[in-house]
PDB file of C-alpha atoms in Angstrom:
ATOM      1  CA  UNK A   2     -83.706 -55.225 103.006  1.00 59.00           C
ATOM      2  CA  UNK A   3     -79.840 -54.001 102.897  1.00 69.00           C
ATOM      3  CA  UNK A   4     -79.483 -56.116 105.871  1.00 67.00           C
ATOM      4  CA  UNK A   5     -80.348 -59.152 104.679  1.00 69.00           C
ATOM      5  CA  UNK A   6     -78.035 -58.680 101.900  1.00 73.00           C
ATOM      6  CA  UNK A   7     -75.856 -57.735 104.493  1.00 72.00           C
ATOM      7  CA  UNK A   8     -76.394 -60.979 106.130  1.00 70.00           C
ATOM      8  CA  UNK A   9     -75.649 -63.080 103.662  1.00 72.00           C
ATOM      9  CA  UNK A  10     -72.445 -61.487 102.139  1.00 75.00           C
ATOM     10  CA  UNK A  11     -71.294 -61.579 105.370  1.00 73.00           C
ATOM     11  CA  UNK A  12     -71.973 -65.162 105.746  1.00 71.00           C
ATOM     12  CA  UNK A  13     -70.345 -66.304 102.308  1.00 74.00           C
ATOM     13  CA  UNK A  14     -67.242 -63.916 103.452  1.00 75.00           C
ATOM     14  CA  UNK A  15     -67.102 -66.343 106.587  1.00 73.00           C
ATOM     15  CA  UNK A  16     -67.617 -69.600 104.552  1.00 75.00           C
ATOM     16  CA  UNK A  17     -64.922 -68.625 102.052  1.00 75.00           C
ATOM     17  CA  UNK A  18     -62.496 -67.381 104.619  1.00 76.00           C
ATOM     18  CA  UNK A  19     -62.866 -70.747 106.574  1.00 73.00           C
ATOM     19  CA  UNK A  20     -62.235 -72.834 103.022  1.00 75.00           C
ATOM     20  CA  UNK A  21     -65.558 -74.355 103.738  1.00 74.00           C
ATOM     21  CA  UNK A  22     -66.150 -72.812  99.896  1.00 78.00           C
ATOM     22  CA  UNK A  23     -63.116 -73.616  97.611  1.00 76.00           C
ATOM     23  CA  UNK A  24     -62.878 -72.564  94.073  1.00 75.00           C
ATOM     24  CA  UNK A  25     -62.680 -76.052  91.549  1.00 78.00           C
ATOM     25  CA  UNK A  26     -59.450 -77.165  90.262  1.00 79.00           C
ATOM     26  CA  UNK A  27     -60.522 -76.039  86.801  1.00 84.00           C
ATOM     27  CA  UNK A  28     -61.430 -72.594  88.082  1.00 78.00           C
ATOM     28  CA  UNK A  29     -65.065 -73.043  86.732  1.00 82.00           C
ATOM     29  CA  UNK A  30     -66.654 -72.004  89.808  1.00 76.00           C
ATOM     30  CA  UNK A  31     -66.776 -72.498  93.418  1.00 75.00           C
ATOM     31  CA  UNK A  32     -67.865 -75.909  95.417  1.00 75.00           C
ATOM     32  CA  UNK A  33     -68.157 -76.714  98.983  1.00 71.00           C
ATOM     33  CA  UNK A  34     -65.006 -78.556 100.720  1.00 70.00           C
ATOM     34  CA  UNK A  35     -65.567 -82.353 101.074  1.00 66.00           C
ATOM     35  CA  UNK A  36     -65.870 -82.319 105.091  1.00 66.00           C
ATOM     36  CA  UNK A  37     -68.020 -78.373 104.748  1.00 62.00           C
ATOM     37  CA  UNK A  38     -70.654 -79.546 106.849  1.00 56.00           C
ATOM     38  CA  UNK A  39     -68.894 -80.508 110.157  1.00 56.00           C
ATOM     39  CA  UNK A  40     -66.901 -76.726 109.829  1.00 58.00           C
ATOM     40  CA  UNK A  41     -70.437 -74.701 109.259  1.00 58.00           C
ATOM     41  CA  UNK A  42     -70.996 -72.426 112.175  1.00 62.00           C
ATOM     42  CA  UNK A  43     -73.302 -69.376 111.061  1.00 59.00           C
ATOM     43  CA  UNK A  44     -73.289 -66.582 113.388  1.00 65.00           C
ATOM     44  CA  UNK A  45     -76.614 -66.133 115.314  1.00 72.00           C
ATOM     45  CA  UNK A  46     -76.473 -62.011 114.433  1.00 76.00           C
ATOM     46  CA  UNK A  47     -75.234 -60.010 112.216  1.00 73.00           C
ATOM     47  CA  UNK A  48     -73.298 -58.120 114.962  1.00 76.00           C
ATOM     48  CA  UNK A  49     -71.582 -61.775 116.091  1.00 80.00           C
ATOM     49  CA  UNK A  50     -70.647 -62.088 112.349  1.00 76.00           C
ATOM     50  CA  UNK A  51     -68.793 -58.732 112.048  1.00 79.00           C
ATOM     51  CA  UNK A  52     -67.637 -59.484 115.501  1.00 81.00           C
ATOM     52  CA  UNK A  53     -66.249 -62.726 114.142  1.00 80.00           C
ATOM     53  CA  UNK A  54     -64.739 -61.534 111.168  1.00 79.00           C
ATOM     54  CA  UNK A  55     -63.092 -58.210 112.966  1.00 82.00           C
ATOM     55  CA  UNK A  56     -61.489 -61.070 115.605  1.00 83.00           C
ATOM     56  CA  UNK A  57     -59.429 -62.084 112.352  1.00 80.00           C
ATOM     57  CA  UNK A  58     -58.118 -58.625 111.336  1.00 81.00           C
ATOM     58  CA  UNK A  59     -54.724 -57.794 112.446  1.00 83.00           C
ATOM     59  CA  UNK A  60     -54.450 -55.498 115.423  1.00 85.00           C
ATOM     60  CA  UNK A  61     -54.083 -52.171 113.783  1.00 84.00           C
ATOM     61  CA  UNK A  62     -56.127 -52.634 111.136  1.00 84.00           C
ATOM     62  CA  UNK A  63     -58.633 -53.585 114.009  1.00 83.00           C
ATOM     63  CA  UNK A  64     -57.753 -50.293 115.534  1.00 86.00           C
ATOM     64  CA  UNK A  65     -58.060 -48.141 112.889  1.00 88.00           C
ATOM     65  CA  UNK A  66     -61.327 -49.081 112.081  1.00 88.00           C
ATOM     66  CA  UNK A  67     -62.453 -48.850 115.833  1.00 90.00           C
ATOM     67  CA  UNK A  68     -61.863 -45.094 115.063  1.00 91.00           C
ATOM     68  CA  UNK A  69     -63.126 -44.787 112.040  1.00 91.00           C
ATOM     69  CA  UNK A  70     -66.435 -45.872 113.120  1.00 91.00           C
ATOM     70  CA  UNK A  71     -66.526 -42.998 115.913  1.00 91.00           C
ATOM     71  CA  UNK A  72     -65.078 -40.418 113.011  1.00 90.00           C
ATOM     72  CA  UNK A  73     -68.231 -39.824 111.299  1.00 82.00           C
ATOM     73  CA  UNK A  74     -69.819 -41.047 108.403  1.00 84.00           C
ATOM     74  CA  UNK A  75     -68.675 -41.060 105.837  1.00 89.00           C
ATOM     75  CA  UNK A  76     -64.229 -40.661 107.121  1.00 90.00           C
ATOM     76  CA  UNK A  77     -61.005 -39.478 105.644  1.00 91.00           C
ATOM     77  CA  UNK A  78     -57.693 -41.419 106.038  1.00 91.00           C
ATOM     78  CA  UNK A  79     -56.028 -37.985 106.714  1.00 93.00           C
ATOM     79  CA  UNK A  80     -58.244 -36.787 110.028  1.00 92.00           C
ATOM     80  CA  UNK A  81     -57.548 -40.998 110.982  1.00 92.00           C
ATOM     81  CA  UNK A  82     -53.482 -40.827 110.196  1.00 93.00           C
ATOM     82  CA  UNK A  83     -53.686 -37.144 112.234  1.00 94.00           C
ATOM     83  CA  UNK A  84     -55.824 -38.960 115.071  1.00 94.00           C
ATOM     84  CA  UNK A  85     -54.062 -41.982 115.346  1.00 92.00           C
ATOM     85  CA  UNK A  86     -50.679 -40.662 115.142  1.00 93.00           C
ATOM     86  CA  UNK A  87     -49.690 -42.825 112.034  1.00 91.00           C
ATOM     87  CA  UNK A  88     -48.542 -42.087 108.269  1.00 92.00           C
ATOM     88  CA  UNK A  89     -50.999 -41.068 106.167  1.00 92.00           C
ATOM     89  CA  UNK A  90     -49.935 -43.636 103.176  1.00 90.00           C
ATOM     90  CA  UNK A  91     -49.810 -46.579 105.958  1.00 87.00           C
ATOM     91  CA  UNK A  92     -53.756 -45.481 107.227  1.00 87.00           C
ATOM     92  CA  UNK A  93     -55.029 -44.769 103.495  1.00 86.00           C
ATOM     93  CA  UNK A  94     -53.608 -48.268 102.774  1.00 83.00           C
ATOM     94  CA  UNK A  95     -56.076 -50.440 104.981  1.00 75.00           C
ATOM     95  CA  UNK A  96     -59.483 -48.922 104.357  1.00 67.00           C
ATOM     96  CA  UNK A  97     -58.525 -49.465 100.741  1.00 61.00           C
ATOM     97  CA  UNK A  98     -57.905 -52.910 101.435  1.00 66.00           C
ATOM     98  CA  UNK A  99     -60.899 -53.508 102.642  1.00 69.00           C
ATOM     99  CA  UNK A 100     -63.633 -51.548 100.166  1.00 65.00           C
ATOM    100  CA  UNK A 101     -62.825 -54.685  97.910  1.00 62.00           C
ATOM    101  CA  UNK A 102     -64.436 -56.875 100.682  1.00 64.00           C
ATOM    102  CA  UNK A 103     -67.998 -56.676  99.746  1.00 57.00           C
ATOM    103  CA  UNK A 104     -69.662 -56.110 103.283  1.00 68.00           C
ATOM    104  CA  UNK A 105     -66.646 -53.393 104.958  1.00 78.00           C
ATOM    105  CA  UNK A 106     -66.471 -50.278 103.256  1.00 85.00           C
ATOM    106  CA  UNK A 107     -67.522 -48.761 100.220  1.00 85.00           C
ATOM    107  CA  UNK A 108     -65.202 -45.996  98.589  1.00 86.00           C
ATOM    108  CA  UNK A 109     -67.016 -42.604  99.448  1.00 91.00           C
ATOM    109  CA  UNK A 110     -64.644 -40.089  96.702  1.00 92.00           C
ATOM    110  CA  UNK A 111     -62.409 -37.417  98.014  1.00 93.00           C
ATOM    111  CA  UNK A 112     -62.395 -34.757  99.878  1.00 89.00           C
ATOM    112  CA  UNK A 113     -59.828 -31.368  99.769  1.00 90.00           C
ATOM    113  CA  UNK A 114     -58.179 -30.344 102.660  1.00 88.00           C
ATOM    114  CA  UNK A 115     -58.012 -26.673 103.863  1.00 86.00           C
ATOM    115  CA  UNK A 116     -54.204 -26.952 103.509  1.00 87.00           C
ATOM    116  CA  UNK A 117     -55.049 -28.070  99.996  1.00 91.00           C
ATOM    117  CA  UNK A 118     -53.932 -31.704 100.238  1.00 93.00           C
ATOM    118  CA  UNK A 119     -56.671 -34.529  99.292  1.00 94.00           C
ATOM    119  CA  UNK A 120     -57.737 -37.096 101.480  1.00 92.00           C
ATOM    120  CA  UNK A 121     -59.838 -40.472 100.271  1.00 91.00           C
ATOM    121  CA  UNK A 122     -63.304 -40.815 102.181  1.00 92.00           C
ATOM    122  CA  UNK A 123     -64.765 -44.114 103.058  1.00 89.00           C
ATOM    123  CA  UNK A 124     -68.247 -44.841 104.142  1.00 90.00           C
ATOM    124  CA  UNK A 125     -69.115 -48.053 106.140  1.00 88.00           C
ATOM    125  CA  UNK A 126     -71.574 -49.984 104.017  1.00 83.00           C
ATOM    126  CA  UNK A 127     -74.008 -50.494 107.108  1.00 81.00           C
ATOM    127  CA  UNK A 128     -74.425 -48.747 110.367  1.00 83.00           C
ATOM    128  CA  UNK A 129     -74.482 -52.336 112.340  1.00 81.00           C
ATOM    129  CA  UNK A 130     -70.639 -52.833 111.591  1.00 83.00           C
ATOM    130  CA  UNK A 131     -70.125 -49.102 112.872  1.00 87.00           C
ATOM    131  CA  UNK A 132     -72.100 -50.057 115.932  1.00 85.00           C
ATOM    132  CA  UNK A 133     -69.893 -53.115 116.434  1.00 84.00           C
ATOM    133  CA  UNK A 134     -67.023 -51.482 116.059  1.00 86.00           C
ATOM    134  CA  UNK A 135     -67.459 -49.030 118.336  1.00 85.00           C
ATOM    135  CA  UNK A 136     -69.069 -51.393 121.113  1.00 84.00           C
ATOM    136  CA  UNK A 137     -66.001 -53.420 121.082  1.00 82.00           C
ATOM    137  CA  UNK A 138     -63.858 -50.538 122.775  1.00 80.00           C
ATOM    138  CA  UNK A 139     -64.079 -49.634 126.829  1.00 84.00           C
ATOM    139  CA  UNK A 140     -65.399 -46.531 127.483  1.00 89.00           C
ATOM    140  CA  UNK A 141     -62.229 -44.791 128.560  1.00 91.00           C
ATOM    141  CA  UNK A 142     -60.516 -45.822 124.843  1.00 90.00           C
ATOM    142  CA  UNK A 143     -63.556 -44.289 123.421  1.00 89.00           C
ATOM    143  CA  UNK A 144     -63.544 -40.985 124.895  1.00 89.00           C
ATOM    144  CA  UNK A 145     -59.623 -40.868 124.381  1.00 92.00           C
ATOM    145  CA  UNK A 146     -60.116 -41.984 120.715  1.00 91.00           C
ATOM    146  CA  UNK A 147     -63.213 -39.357 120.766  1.00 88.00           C
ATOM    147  CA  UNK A 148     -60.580 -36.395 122.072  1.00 90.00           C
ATOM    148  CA  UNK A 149     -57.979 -37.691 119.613  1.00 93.00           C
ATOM    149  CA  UNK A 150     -60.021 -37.035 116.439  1.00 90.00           C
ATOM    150  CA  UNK A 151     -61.324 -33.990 117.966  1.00 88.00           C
ATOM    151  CA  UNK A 152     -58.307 -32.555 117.989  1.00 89.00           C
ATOM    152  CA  UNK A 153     -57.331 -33.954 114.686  1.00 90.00           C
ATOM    153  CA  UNK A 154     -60.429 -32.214 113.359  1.00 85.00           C
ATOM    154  CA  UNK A 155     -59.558 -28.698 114.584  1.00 84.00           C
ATOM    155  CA  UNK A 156     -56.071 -29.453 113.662  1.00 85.00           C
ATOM    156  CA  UNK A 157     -56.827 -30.225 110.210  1.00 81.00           C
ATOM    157  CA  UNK A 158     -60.210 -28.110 109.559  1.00 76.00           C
ATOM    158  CA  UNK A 159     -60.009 -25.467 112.058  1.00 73.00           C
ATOM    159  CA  UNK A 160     -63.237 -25.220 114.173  1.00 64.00           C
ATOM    160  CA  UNK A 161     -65.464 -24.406 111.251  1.00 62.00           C
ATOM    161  CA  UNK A 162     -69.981 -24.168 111.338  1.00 50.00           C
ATOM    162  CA  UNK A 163     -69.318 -27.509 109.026  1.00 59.00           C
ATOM    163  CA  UNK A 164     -67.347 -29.326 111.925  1.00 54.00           C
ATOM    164  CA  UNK A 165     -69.063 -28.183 114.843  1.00 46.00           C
ATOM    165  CA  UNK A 166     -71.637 -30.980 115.519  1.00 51.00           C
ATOM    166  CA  UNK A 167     -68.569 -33.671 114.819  1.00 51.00           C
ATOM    167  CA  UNK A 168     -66.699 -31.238 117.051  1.00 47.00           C
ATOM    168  CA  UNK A 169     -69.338 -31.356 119.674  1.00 48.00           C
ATOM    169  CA  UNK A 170     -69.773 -35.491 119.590  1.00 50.00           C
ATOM    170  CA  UNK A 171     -66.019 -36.077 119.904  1.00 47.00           C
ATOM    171  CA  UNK A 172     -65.744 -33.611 123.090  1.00 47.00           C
ATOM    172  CA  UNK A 173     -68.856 -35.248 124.967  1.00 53.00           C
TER     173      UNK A 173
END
């Protein structure tokens, strides 16, 4: 399944980001380091693995994609930037980062504004790192996060039929 695959992306990600797996000298390919086997650790879950890797991620990039994962599915960097009170270049600028990362994000097109400007849309690859990303926040910093992108939403859609059920989820 997509998890599995899921799984074990995740798990390379982990082993390369450790240096447990090196690229050779002559660039021919990749090998494990000489002491790799005292450094393996493999997460038990995949939701310890994202956890893992998240624990890694600077603060606001952690941050940003703590609200991303309540925003919907798939985002905008523009209803984030609005929500999180940021520029919109700085907030477009780590989601981007990270759809290069084969298990984060996957580039999900564009998306026009009603004021006419265009904002890039990104889809988490798998609903687990959503769920661990929004797990990891207390329940008062979700519903604050939850009011914040409702208001961004109104703010930058109006309250439109389209909206509503987003609308609805971010007031609960």
């Amino acid at each position: 399944t997509e998890a599995l695959r899921l799984f074990a992306l995740g798990v390379l990600d982990e082993l390369v980001d450790a240096g447990v797996i090196a690229p050779l000298a002559d660039g021919s390919g990749n090998a494990l380091a000489a002491d790799a086997t005292s450094r393996l650790a493999v997460p038990r879950t995949l939701a310890d693995m994202f956890d893992g890797q998240l624990k890694r991620l600077p603060a606001d990039v952690n941050a940003l994609l703590e609200v991303a994962a309540l925003a919907g599915h798939p985002f905008d960097h523009l209803t984030l930037a609005d929500a999180l009170g940021q520029p919109p270049d700085a907030v477009r600028a780590h989601p981007h980062g990270l759809v290069g990362r084969p298990i984060w994000l996957l580039a999900a097109g564009v998306a026009q504004m009603p004021d006419g400007r265009i904002a890039t849309r990104c889809a988490f690859r798998h609903a687990v790192i959503r769920h661990v990303l929004a797990a990891r926040a207390g329940t008062l910093t979700r519903i604050e996060r939850h009011r914040a992108l409702a208001a961004a939403g109104e703010r930058q859609w109006g309250a439109t039929a389209e909206l509503a059920p987003q609308l609805a989820l971010d007031h609960q």
